[in-house]
PDB file of C-alpha atoms in Angstrom:
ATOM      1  CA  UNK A  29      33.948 -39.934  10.827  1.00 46.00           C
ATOM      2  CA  UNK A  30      36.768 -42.298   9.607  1.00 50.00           C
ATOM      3  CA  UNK A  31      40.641 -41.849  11.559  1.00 51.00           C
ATOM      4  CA  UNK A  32      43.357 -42.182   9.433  1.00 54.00           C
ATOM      5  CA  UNK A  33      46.384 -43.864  11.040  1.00 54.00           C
ATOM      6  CA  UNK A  34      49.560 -42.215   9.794  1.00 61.00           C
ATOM      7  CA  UNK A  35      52.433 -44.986   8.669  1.00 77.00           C
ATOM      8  CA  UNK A  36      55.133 -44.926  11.154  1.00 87.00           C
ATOM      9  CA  UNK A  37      58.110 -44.889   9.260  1.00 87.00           C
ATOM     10  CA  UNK A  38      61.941 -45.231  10.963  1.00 90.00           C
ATOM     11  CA  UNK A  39      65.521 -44.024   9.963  1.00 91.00           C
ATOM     12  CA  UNK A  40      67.812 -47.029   8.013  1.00 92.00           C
ATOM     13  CA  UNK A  41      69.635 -46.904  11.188  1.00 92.00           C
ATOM     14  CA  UNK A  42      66.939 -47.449  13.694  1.00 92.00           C
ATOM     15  CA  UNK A  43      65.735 -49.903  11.186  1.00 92.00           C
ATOM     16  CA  UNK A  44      68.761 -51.709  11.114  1.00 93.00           C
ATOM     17  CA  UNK A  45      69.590 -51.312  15.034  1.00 92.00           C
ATOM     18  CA  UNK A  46      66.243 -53.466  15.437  1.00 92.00           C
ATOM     19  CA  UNK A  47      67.202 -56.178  12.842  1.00 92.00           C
ATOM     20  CA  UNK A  48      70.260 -56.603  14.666  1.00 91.00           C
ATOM     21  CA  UNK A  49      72.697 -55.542  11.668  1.00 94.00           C
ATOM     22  CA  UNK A  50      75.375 -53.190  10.698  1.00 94.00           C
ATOM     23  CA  UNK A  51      73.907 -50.668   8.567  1.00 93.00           C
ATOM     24  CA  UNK A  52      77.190 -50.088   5.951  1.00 93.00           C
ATOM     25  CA  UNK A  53      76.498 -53.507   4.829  1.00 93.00           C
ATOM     26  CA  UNK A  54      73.092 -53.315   4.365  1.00 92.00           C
ATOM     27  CA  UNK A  55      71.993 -52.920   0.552  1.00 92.00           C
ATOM     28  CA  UNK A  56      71.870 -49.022  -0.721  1.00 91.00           C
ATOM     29  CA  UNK A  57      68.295 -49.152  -1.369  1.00 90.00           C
ATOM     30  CA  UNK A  58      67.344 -49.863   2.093  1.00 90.00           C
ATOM     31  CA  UNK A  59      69.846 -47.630   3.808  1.00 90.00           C
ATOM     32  CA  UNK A  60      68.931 -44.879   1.266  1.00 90.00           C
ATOM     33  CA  UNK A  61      64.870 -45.077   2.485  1.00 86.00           C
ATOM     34  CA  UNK A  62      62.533 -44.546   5.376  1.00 89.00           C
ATOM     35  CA  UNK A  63      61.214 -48.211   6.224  1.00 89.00           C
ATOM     36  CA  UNK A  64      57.401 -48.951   7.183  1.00 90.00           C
ATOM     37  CA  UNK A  65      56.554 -50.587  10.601  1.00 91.00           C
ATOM     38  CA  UNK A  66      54.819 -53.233   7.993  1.00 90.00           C
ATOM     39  CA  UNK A  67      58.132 -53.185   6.712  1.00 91.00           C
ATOM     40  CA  UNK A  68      60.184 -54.041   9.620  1.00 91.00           C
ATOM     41  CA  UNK A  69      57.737 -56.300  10.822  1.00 91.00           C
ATOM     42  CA  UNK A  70      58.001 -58.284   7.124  1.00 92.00           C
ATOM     43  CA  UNK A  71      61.885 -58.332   7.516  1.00 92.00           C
ATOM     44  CA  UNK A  72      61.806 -59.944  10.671  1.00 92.00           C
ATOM     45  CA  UNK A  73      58.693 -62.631   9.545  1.00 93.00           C
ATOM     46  CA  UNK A  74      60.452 -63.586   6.439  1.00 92.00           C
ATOM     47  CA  UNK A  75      63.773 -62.244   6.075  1.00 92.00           C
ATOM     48  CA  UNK A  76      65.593 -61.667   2.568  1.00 93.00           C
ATOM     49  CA  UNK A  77      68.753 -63.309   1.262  1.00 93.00           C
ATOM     50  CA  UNK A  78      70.913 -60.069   2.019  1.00 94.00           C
ATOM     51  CA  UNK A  79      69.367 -60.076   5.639  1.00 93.00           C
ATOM     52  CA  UNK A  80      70.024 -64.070   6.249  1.00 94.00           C
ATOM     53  CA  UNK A  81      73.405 -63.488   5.395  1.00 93.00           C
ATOM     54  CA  UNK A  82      74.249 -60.694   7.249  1.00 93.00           C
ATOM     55  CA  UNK A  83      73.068 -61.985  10.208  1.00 93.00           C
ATOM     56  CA  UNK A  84      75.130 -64.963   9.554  1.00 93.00           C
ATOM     57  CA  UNK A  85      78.282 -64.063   8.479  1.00 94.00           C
ATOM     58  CA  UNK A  86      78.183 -60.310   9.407  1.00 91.00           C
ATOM     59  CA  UNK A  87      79.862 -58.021   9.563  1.00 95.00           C
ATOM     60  CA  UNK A  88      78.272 -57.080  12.844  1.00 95.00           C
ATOM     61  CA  UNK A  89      77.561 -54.341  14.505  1.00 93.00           C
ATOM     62  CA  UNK A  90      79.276 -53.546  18.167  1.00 92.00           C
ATOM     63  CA  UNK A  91      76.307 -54.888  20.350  1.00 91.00           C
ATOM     64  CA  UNK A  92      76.533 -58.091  18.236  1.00 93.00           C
ATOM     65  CA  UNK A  93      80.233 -58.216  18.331  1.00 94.00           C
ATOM     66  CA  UNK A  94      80.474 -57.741  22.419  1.00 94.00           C
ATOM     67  CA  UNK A  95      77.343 -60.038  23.161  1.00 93.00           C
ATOM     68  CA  UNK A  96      79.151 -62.828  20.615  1.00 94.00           C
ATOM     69  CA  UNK A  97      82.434 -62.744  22.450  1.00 94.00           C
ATOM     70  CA  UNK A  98      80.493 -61.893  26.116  1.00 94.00           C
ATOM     71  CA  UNK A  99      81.805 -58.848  26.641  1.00 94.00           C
ATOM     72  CA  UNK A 100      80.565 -55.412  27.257  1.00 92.00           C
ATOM     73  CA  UNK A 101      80.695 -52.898  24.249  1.00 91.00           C
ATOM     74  CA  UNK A 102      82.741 -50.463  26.703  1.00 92.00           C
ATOM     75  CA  UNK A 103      85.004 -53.676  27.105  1.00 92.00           C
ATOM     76  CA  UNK A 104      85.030 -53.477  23.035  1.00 93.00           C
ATOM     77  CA  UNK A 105      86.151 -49.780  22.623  1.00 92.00           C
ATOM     78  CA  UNK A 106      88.525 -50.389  25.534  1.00 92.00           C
ATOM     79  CA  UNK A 107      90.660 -53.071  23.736  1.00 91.00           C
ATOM     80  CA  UNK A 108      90.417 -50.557  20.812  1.00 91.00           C
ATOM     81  CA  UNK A 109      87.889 -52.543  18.837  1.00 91.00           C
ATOM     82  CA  UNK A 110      85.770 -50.160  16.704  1.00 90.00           C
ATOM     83  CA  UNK A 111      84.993 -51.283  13.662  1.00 91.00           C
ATOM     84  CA  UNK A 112      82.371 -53.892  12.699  1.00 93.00           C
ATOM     85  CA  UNK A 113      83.624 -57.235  12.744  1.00 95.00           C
ATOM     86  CA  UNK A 114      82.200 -60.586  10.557  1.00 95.00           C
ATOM     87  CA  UNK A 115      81.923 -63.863  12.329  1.00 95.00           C
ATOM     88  CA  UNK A 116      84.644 -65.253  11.284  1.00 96.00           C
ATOM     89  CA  UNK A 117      86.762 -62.735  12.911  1.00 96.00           C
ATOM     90  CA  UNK A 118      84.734 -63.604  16.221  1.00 96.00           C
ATOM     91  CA  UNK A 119      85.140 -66.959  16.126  1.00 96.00           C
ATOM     92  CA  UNK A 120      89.159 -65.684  15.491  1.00 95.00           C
ATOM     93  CA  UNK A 121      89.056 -64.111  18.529  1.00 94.00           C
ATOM     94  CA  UNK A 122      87.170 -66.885  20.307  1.00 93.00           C
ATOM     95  CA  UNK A 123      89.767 -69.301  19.482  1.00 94.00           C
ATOM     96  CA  UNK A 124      92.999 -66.852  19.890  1.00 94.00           C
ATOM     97  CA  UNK A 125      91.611 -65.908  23.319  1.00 93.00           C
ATOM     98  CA  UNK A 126      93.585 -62.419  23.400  1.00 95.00           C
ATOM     99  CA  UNK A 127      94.283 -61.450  26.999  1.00 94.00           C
ATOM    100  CA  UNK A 128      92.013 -58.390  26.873  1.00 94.00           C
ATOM    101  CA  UNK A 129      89.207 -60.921  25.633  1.00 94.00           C
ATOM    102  CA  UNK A 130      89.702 -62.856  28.811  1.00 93.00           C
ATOM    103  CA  UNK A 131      90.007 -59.841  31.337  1.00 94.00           C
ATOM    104  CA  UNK A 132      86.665 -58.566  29.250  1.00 93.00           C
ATOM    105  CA  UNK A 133      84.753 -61.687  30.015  1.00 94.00           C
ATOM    106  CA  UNK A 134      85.574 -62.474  33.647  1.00 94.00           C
ATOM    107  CA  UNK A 135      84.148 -58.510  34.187  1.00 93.00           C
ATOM    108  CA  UNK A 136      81.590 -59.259  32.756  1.00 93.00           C
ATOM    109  CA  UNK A 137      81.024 -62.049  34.530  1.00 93.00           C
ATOM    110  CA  UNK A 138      81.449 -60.172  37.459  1.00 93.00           C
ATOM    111  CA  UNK A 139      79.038 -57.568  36.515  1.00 92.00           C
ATOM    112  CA  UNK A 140      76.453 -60.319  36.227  1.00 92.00           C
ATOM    113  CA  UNK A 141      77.323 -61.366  39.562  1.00 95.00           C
ATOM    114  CA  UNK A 142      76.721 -57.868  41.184  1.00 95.00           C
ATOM    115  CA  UNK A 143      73.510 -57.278  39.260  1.00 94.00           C
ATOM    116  CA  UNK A 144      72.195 -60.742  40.249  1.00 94.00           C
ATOM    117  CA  UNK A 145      73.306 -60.128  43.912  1.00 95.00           C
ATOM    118  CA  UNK A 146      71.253 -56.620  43.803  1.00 95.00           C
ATOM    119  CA  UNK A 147      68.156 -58.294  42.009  1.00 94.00           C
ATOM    120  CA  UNK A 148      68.148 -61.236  44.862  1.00 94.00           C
ATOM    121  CA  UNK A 149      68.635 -58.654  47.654  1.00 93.00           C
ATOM    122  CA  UNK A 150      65.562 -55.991  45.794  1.00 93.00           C
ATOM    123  CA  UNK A 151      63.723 -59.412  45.824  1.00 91.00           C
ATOM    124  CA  UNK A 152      64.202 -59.921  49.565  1.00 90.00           C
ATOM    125  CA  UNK A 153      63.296 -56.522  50.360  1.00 90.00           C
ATOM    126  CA  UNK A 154      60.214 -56.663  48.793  1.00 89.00           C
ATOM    127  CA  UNK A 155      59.348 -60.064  50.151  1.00 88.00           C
ATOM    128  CA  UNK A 156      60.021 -58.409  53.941  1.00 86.00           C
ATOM    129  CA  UNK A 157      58.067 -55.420  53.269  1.00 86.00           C
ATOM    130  CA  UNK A 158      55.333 -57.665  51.638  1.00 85.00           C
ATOM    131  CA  UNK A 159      55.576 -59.969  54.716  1.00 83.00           C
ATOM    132  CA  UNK A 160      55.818 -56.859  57.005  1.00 82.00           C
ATOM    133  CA  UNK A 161      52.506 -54.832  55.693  1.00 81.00           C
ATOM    134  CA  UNK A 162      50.769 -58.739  55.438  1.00 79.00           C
ATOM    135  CA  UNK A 163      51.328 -58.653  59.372  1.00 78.00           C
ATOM    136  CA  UNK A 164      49.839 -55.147  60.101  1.00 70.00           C
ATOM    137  CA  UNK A 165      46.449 -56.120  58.762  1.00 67.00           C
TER     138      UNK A 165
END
């Protein structure tokens, strides 16, 4: 007896979440369709003009937007940025350096801090309790 895989298929908007582009801009026939894991996995091997390009020149979506500038995309939404931007407005904003772009970036430089501290000090724990259980035996 023979098993039959079924294709997964994905949403245009999970699709385009794992490509890494803003779905409005994407062309009508792919946000109008279901899209193949084959598919995906085709888009991201050999990517088409229309993908090239947005992922160039955008526009981008808000993780893309917030990791580009190096801010959070809470830090986005707080300075009341919402809409998907293209990269020349990011590199804009890069060179205007708005205040809430710097206050952004040094908390999230802090946050990096803090989760670095916490991953160093779960690291230490585990080496003591490694070290600790090591000694009972």
């Amino acid at each position: 007896m023979k098993s039959h895989q079924s294709t997964q298929t994905m949403k245009p908007a999970t699709a385009a979440k794992k490509l890494g582009v803003y779905l409005e801009a994407t062309p009508a026939e792919f946000r109008e369709g279901v899209v193949s894991r084959a598919e995906l996995n085709q888009l991201q091997a050999d990517p088409p003009e229309w993908l090239r390009e947005l992922r160039r020149d955008g526009p981008h979506p808000r993780q893309v937007v917030a990791a580009r500038l190096g801010v959070s995309a809470s830090g986005l939404a707080r300075a009341g940025v919402t809409e998907a931007l293209t990269t020349e407005q990011i590199d804009a904003l890069r060179s205007e350096r708005p205040e809430w772009l710097e206050r952004e970036q040094a908390l999230q430089a802090d946050v990096r801090k803090e989760q670095e501290r916490v991953k160093q000090l779960h690291a230490e724990k585990a080496e003591k309790a490694a070290a600790r259980e090591d000694a009972g035996r």
